[in-house]
Short mmCIF file of C-alpha atoms in Angstrom, two decimals:
data_model
loop_
_atom_site.label_atom_id
_atom_site.label_comp_id
_atom_site.label_asym_id
_atom_site.label_seq_id
_atom_site.Cartn_x
_atom_site.Cartn_y
_atom_site.Cartn_z
CA MET D 1 -5.70 1.43 -28.36
CA LEU D 2 -2.43 -0.40 -29.20
CA ASP D 3 -4.34 -2.86 -31.30
CA ASP D 4 -5.99 0.04 -33.37
CA TYR D 5 -2.61 1.17 -34.25
CA ARG D 6 -1.48 -2.44 -35.09
CA GLU D 7 -4.43 -3.04 -37.18
CA GLN D 8 -4.71 0.41 -39.03
CA PHE D 9 -1.06 1.57 -39.41
CA GLY D 10 0.84 -1.86 -39.33
CA ILE D 11 2.84 -1.09 -36.30
CA ASN D 12 4.03 -4.10 -34.56
CA GLU D 13 3.93 -4.66 -31.07
CA GLY D 14 7.62 -4.02 -30.25
CA ALA D 15 7.62 -0.69 -31.88
CA LEU D 16 4.17 0.11 -29.98
CA GLY D 17 6.04 -1.00 -26.59
CA LEU D 18 8.76 1.50 -27.58
CA VAL D 19 6.13 4.25 -28.16
CA ILE D 20 4.91 3.54 -24.46
CA ALA D 21 8.53 3.57 -23.07
CA ILE D 22 9.64 6.79 -24.54
CA GLY D 23 7.00 8.66 -22.64
CA PHE D 24 8.05 7.06 -19.31
CA PHE D 25 11.80 7.64 -19.84
CA THR D 26 11.36 11.52 -21.17
CA SER D 27 9.23 12.18 -18.31
CA PHE D 28 11.82 10.54 -15.81
CA PHE D 29 14.59 12.58 -17.58
CA ALA D 30 12.55 16.00 -17.27
CA GLN D 31 11.73 15.30 -13.58
CA LEU D 32 15.32 14.78 -12.83
CA THR D 33 16.96 17.50 -14.91
CA ILE D 34 14.39 20.14 -15.81
CA ALA D 35 11.92 20.27 -12.86
CA PRO D 36 14.32 21.63 -10.44
CA LEU D 37 14.31 24.88 -12.00
CA ALA D 38 10.76 25.60 -10.66
CA ASP D 39 12.89 26.14 -7.30
CA ARG D 40 14.75 29.11 -8.73
CA GLY D 41 11.73 30.91 -9.48
CA ARG D 42 10.56 29.45 -12.53
CA SER D 43 7.34 27.55 -11.64
CA ARG D 44 5.10 29.44 -13.65
CA GLN D 45 7.13 29.05 -16.84
CA LEU D 46 7.69 25.35 -16.38
CA ILE D 47 4.01 24.56 -15.79
CA PHE D 48 2.90 26.76 -18.84
CA ILE D 49 5.81 25.14 -21.19
CA GLY D 50 5.04 21.67 -19.65
CA LEU D 51 1.44 21.66 -20.18
CA ALA D 52 1.77 23.53 -23.61
CA LEU D 53 3.98 20.51 -24.53
CA ALA D 54 1.44 17.77 -23.23
CA ILE D 55 -1.35 19.60 -25.26
CA ILE D 56 0.83 19.80 -28.49
CA GLY D 57 1.48 15.99 -28.00
CA ASN D 58 -1.94 14.82 -27.71
CA PHE D 59 -2.98 16.58 -30.64
CA ALA D 60 0.25 15.38 -32.45
CA MET D 61 -0.95 11.89 -31.59
CA ALA D 62 -4.41 12.36 -32.90
CA PHE D 63 -2.88 12.80 -36.29
CA SER D 64 0.11 10.41 -36.42
CA ASP D 65 0.24 7.31 -38.33
CA THR D 66 3.89 6.46 -38.25
CA LEU D 67 6.22 5.08 -35.82
CA PRO D 68 8.46 8.14 -35.88
CA GLN D 69 5.62 10.49 -35.68
CA LEU D 70 4.28 8.52 -32.76
CA LEU D 71 7.62 8.62 -31.00
CA GLY D 72 7.96 12.32 -31.31
CA SER D 73 4.40 12.82 -30.02
CA ARG D 74 4.90 10.68 -26.97
CA PHE D 75 8.07 12.27 -26.47
CA LEU D 76 6.57 15.64 -26.42
CA SER D 77 4.06 14.61 -23.78
CA GLY D 78 6.27 12.71 -21.55
CA LEU D 79 8.64 15.75 -21.57
CA GLY D 80 5.81 18.27 -20.68
CA LEU D 81 4.36 16.31 -17.90
CA GLY D 82 7.78 15.73 -16.39
CA CYS D 83 8.19 19.34 -16.34
CA ALA D 84 4.99 20.47 -15.11
CA LEU D 85 3.80 18.09 -12.38
CA PRO D 86 6.76 18.57 -10.06
CA ALA D 87 6.18 22.28 -10.39
CA MET D 88 2.55 22.15 -9.50
CA ARG D 89 3.25 19.66 -6.52
CA ARG D 90 5.63 22.59 -5.41
CA VAL D 91 3.28 25.12 -5.50
CA ILE D 92 0.56 22.95 -3.89
CA ILE D 93 2.78 22.06 -0.98
CA VAL D 94 4.33 25.55 -0.17
CA SER D 95 1.05 27.29 -0.64
CA ASP D 96 -1.11 25.36 2.04
CA PRO D 97 1.74 23.34 4.18
CA GLU D 98 -1.07 22.70 6.78
CA HIS D 99 -3.09 20.76 4.21
CA LEU D 100 -0.41 19.35 2.08
CA GLY D 101 -1.73 15.72 2.55
CA ARG D 102 -5.16 16.59 1.50
CA ASN D 103 -4.00 18.46 -1.11
CA LEU D 104 -1.62 16.16 -2.71
CA GLY D 105 -4.25 13.60 -2.34
CA ARG D 106 -6.63 15.57 -4.61
CA VAL D 107 -3.69 15.71 -7.35
CA LEU D 108 -3.51 12.00 -7.13
CA SER D 109 -7.02 11.79 -7.74
CA CYS D 110 -6.88 13.73 -10.71
CA GLU D 111 -3.73 11.93 -11.95
CA VAL D 112 -5.08 8.45 -11.11
CA GLY D 113 -8.72 9.49 -12.49
CA GLY D 114 -7.18 10.50 -15.84
CA PHE D 115 -5.02 7.11 -16.07
CA ALA D 116 -8.62 5.34 -15.49
CA ALA D 117 -10.70 7.34 -17.53
CA GLY D 118 -8.29 7.26 -20.73
CA PRO D 119 -9.27 3.51 -21.82
CA VAL D 120 -12.93 4.44 -20.85
CA ILE D 121 -12.88 7.28 -23.43
CA SER D 122 -10.96 5.51 -25.99
CA ALA D 123 -13.50 2.68 -25.81
CA PHE D 124 -16.35 5.05 -26.41
CA LEU D 125 -14.87 7.37 -28.85
CA VAL D 126 -12.61 5.28 -31.35
CA GLU D 127 -15.30 3.08 -32.86
CA PRO D 128 -17.64 5.67 -33.96
CA PHE D 129 -14.98 8.56 -34.33
CA GLY D 130 -11.72 7.01 -35.15
CA ILE D 131 -8.42 7.09 -33.45
CA PRO D 132 -7.74 10.81 -33.32
CA ALA D 133 -10.99 11.42 -31.19
CA PRO D 134 -9.66 10.73 -27.64
CA PHE D 135 -6.58 12.50 -28.28
CA ILE D 136 -8.52 15.44 -29.42
CA VAL D 137 -10.85 15.38 -26.36
CA ILE D 138 -8.02 14.87 -23.92
CA GLY D 139 -6.11 17.77 -25.53
CA THR D 140 -8.58 20.11 -25.31
CA ALA D 141 -9.48 19.17 -21.89
CA LEU D 142 -6.04 19.87 -20.89
CA ALA D 143 -6.04 23.15 -22.51
CA LEU D 144 -9.14 24.25 -20.80
CA VAL D 145 -7.47 23.20 -17.28
CA THR D 146 -4.43 25.26 -18.30
CA LEU D 147 -6.29 28.37 -18.82
CA VAL D 148 -7.84 27.98 -15.24
CA ILE D 149 -4.52 27.44 -13.74
CA PHE D 150 -3.09 30.58 -15.21
CA SER D 151 -5.89 32.50 -13.47
CA MET D 152 -4.57 31.65 -10.22
CA PRO D 153 -1.58 33.26 -8.34
CA ILE D 154 1.55 30.83 -8.50
CA PRO D 155 4.01 31.49 -5.44
CA GLU D 156 7.77 31.50 -6.49
CA VAL D 157 10.91 31.05 -4.28
CA PRO D 158 12.34 34.40 -3.59
CA ALA D 159 15.41 35.25 -5.26
CA GLU D 160 17.64 35.08 -2.18
CA ASP D 161 16.44 31.68 -1.53
CA HIS D 162 17.15 30.17 -4.85
CA PRO D 163 19.12 26.88 -4.35
CA THR D 164 22.77 26.74 -6.00
CA GLU D 165 22.42 23.07 -7.07
CA ARG D 166 21.50 22.37 -10.45
CA PHE D 167 19.83 19.05 -9.85
CA ALA D 168 18.09 17.34 -7.27
CA VAL D 169 19.90 13.80 -6.54
CA ASP D 170 22.15 15.61 -3.95
CA LEU D 171 18.59 15.71 -1.77
CA LEU D 172 19.18 12.14 -1.21
CA ARG D 173 21.93 12.65 1.18
CA ASP D 174 18.93 13.51 3.60
CA ARG D 175 18.22 10.05 5.07
CA ALA D 176 14.51 10.87 5.38
CA VAL D 177 14.27 12.17 1.82
CA ALA D 178 15.86 8.93 0.73
CA ALA D 179 13.42 6.89 2.90
CA GLY D 180 10.26 8.72 1.26
CA VAL D 181 11.65 7.91 -2.18
CA LEU D 182 12.19 4.25 -1.10
CA VAL D 183 8.39 4.16 0.06
CA GLY D 184 7.32 5.65 -3.35
CA ILE D 185 9.57 3.31 -5.24
CA ALA D 186 7.88 0.47 -3.54
CA VAL D 187 4.35 1.81 -4.36
CA PHE D 188 5.20 1.82 -8.15
CA PHE D 189 6.88 -1.31 -8.19
CA MET D 190 3.68 -2.85 -6.90
CA ILE D 191 1.62 -0.92 -9.39
CA GLY D 192 3.96 -1.69 -12.22
CA THR D 193 3.78 -5.57 -11.44
CA PHE D 194 0.23 -5.68 -10.96
CA ASP D 195 -0.84 -3.81 -13.74
CA SER D 196 0.93 -5.98 -16.16
CA LEU D 197 -0.06 -9.40 -14.73
CA TRP D 198 -3.60 -8.87 -13.33
CA ALA D 199 -5.40 -9.63 -16.74
CA LEU D 200 -2.86 -12.34 -17.88
CA MET D 201 -3.24 -13.97 -14.40
CA MET D 202 -6.98 -14.19 -14.15
CA ASN D 203 -7.30 -15.49 -17.77
CA ASP D 204 -4.93 -18.25 -17.14
CA LEU D 205 -6.96 -18.92 -13.83
CA GLY D 206 -10.18 -19.15 -16.17
CA ALA D 207 -11.85 -16.27 -14.33
CA PRO D 208 -14.75 -14.73 -16.01
CA THR D 209 -13.75 -12.07 -18.57
CA TRP D 210 -15.08 -9.18 -16.44
CA MET D 211 -12.60 -9.62 -13.76
CA ALA D 212 -9.64 -9.87 -15.91
CA ASN D 213 -10.72 -6.72 -17.82
CA THR D 214 -11.75 -4.54 -14.94
CA GLY D 215 -9.00 -5.17 -12.84
CA VAL D 216 -6.93 -2.24 -13.43
CA THR D 217 -9.74 0.18 -13.36
CA LEU D 218 -11.05 -1.07 -10.25
CA PHE D 219 -7.62 -0.90 -8.59
CA VAL D 220 -7.39 2.89 -9.14
CA LEU D 221 -10.91 3.70 -8.36
CA PRO D 222 -10.40 3.71 -4.50
CA MET D 223 -7.51 5.97 -5.03
CA VAL D 224 -9.45 8.47 -7.07
CA PHE D 225 -12.13 8.85 -4.30
CA MET D 226 -10.34 8.21 -1.38
CA ALA D 227 -6.79 9.83 -2.22
CA PRO D 228 -7.85 13.39 -0.61
CA TYR D 229 -9.10 11.51 2.65
CA GLY D 230 -6.13 9.23 2.85
CA GLY D 231 -3.73 12.15 2.45
CA LYS D 232 -5.38 13.90 5.30
CA PHE D 233 -5.00 10.72 7.19
CA VAL D 234 -1.41 9.97 6.20
CA GLN D 235 -0.31 13.71 7.21
CA ARG D 236 -2.30 13.23 10.64
CA VAL D 237 -0.92 9.70 11.55
CA GLY D 238 2.58 10.28 9.85
CA PRO D 239 3.31 9.70 6.01
CA PHE D 240 6.38 6.97 6.87
CA ARG D 241 4.30 5.06 9.17
CA ALA D 242 1.30 5.12 7.20
CA GLY D 243 2.89 4.69 4.02
CA GLY D 244 5.37 1.72 5.13
CA PHE D 245 2.56 -0.14 6.83
CA GLY D 246 0.24 0.47 3.91
CA MET D 247 2.86 -0.96 1.79
CA LEU D 248 3.91 -4.13 4.12
CA PHE D 249 0.13 -4.81 3.70
CA GLY D 250 0.51 -4.47 -0.22
CA ALA D 251 3.14 -6.84 -0.04
CA ALA D 252 1.25 -9.44 1.97
CA CYS D 253 -1.60 -9.12 -0.91
CA MET D 254 1.27 -9.59 -3.54
CA GLY D 255 2.10 -12.62 -2.15
CA LEU D 256 -1.55 -14.13 -1.74
CA TYR D 257 -2.07 -13.25 -5.52
CA GLY D 258 0.72 -15.83 -6.17
CA ALA D 259 -0.67 -18.34 -3.69
CA ILE D 260 -4.31 -18.33 -4.19
CA SER D 261 -5.74 -20.05 -7.29
CA LEU D 262 -9.50 -19.24 -6.87
CA PRO D 263 -10.54 -16.13 -9.01
CA TRP D 264 -13.25 -15.05 -6.52
CA LEU D 265 -10.95 -15.45 -3.46
CA LEU D 266 -8.39 -13.44 -5.50
CA MET D 267 -10.95 -10.90 -6.01
CA ALA D 268 -11.86 -10.49 -2.26
CA VAL D 269 -8.12 -10.04 -1.50
CA PHE D 270 -7.75 -7.60 -4.56
CA LEU D 271 -10.54 -5.32 -3.16
CA VAL D 272 -9.38 -5.31 0.52
CA HIS D 273 -5.85 -4.19 -1.20
CA THR D 274 -7.32 -1.35 -3.13
CA LEU D 275 -8.99 -0.08 0.05
CA ASN D 276 -5.60 0.10 1.71
CA ASP D 277 -3.79 1.72 -1.14
CA GLY D 278 -6.65 4.33 -1.54
CA MET D 279 -5.78 5.31 2.20
CA THR D 280 -2.13 5.07 2.15
CA VAL D 281 -0.79 5.62 -1.37
CA THR D 282 0.16 9.41 -0.98
CA GLY D 283 2.58 8.43 1.75
CA ALA D 284 5.36 9.03 -0.07
CA GLY D 285 4.61 12.19 -1.62
CA VAL D 286 3.54 13.41 1.54
CA ALA D 287 6.77 12.24 3.25
CA VAL D 288 9.24 14.03 0.95
CA GLY D 289 6.99 17.10 1.09
CA MET D 290 7.18 17.30 4.73
CA VAL D 291 11.19 16.63 5.10
CA ALA D 292 12.44 18.19 1.91
CA PRO D 293 13.69 22.15 2.17
CA THR D 294 10.79 24.51 1.38
CA GLU D 295 12.94 26.07 -1.18
CA ARG D 296 13.50 22.84 -2.89
CA GLN D 297 10.27 21.19 -3.19
CA ALA D 298 9.86 21.06 -6.95
CA GLY D 299 13.13 19.30 -7.30
CA ALA D 300 12.29 16.60 -4.36
CA GLN D 301 9.00 15.93 -6.07
CA GLY D 302 10.86 15.45 -9.33
CA LEU D 303 13.27 13.25 -7.87
CA LEU D 304 10.46 11.24 -6.34
CA GLY D 305 8.16 11.06 -9.36
CA GLY D 306 11.23 10.29 -11.68
CA ALA D 307 12.13 7.20 -9.40
CA GLN D 308 8.51 6.14 -9.54
CA THR D 309 8.17 6.49 -13.22
CA LEU D 310 11.40 4.48 -13.83
CA THR D 311 10.32 2.16 -11.41
CA GLY D 312 6.88 1.65 -12.82
CA GLY D 313 8.41 0.82 -16.36
CA VAL D 314 11.02 -1.45 -15.19
CA SER D 315 8.86 -3.43 -12.79
CA ALA D 316 6.46 -4.04 -15.35
CA SER D 317 9.07 -5.37 -17.95
CA PHE D 318 10.38 -7.52 -15.09
CA ALA D 319 7.05 -8.90 -14.09
CA GLY D 320 6.23 -10.07 -17.59
CA VAL D 321 9.31 -11.80 -18.27
CA SER D 322 9.41 -13.44 -14.71
CA TYR D 323 5.73 -14.71 -14.99
CA GLU D 324 6.75 -16.31 -18.30
CA VAL D 325 9.90 -17.93 -17.02
CA LEU D 326 9.36 -18.48 -13.29
CA GLY D 327 5.31 -18.48 -13.12
CA ARG D 328 2.82 -16.74 -11.35
CA THR D 329 3.87 -17.80 -7.48
CA THR D 330 7.33 -17.05 -7.67
CA THR D 331 6.89 -13.76 -9.50
CA PHE D 332 4.55 -12.54 -6.93
CA ALA D 333 6.65 -13.88 -3.99
CA ILE D 334 9.84 -11.77 -5.62
CA ALA D 335 7.64 -8.73 -5.80
CA ALA D 336 6.30 -8.89 -2.10
CA ALA D 337 9.92 -9.60 -1.10
CA VAL D 338 11.13 -6.59 -3.00
CA ILE D 339 8.45 -4.31 -1.53
CA THR D 340 9.07 -5.52 1.87
CA THR D 341 12.97 -5.03 1.49
CA LEU D 342 12.32 -1.25 0.33
CA ILE D 343 10.27 -0.41 3.19
CA VAL D 344 12.57 -1.84 5.76
CA GLY D 345 15.43 0.11 4.21
CA ALA D 346 12.99 3.31 4.02
CA ARG D 347 12.67 2.59 8.06
CA LEU D 348 16.25 2.36 8.68
CA LEU D 349 17.18 5.45 6.83
CA ALA D 350 14.46 7.22 8.37
CA GLY D 351 15.49 6.66 11.84
CA ALA D 352 13.65 8.93 14.59
CA ARG D 353 11.95 10.76 11.71
CA TRP D 354 9.88 7.71 10.80
CA THR D 355 7.43 9.41 13.13
CA THR D 356 7.22 12.88 11.63
CA ARG D 357 3.75 14.07 11.18
CA GLY D 358 2.01 17.31 10.82
CA GLN D 359 3.41 19.99 8.62
CA LEU D 360 6.88 20.82 6.92
CA THR D 361 9.70 19.71 9.19
CA ALA D 362 13.22 20.44 10.54
CA PRO D 363 16.84 20.22 9.33
CA PRO D 364 17.82 17.05 7.57
CA ALA D 365 19.80 14.04 8.98
CA HIS D 366 22.48 13.40 6.03
CA VAL D 367 23.96 9.98 5.36
#
């Protein structure tokens, strides 16, 4: 929809990039600083307030036609989701630790499904009904989901178990938590790089238009349908091992994207890559859920989510500049090297807990 805002309201590309960026950075801020409050008996409040802000942000986007209005709307949406999502993941983990992999996979399916459905909804609604239509539809759907959520019981941390730490950064002293975060950073470095370059790369190689335009959607579809099964698999095999080896395979695919110049062969690598991600991408969330203290799950998930959000934005910016300056082959080689380095670092930090599997685990090993 960026071209619609540019054409109808005269907002330039740089300003639109700022609108997108502010949503990422406010979500990052909220996940690191506000989400840990859910571990202090405020899960219900954060979920309600966060979803309410996201709903207001969507409806505000529908009727925004100036840069300050768009920035304010995206600020509210990013802040709201940054508050609500870690609290929701905390509830999911502590409510049913035996099936945390499957359940976190379902959450990922919903998140990624929404990401994939957004452009499709926009394509169908903007032309006949105008720019406000998709935001009104999404805001209404989010409001209905909020009503359903609040008909359910939401377990809270007992007062005597409330953590004394205000923020969650201290959790990185636990080497296994830090390892899980590194795996998550690797995932979003890969996604940010791929998403920003696929269409550009395929166009430069003379690929059919459908290959360039459907790449990102096809990339996330296996995650939508496979993530619950992948989460169950990851929990059974071990989230560090499954997530780590899955990312090493992903790094190899990233290297091939830079080495291969035949669009159809690139598409074949891409399809195998997506299947791998569908089965292993939940590894980071499940790993952090397993090794973080039960009473600090919201802070741990917020720490992971914040790191991933920031990484996605930074990697997308890096990829665009690197592609223009260094070219396709070097850019994807750098991406593969970064991902591999992150996984090696995660392996070293996790130590004996690299083989952890099953449910929530034991006392941490500190740095």
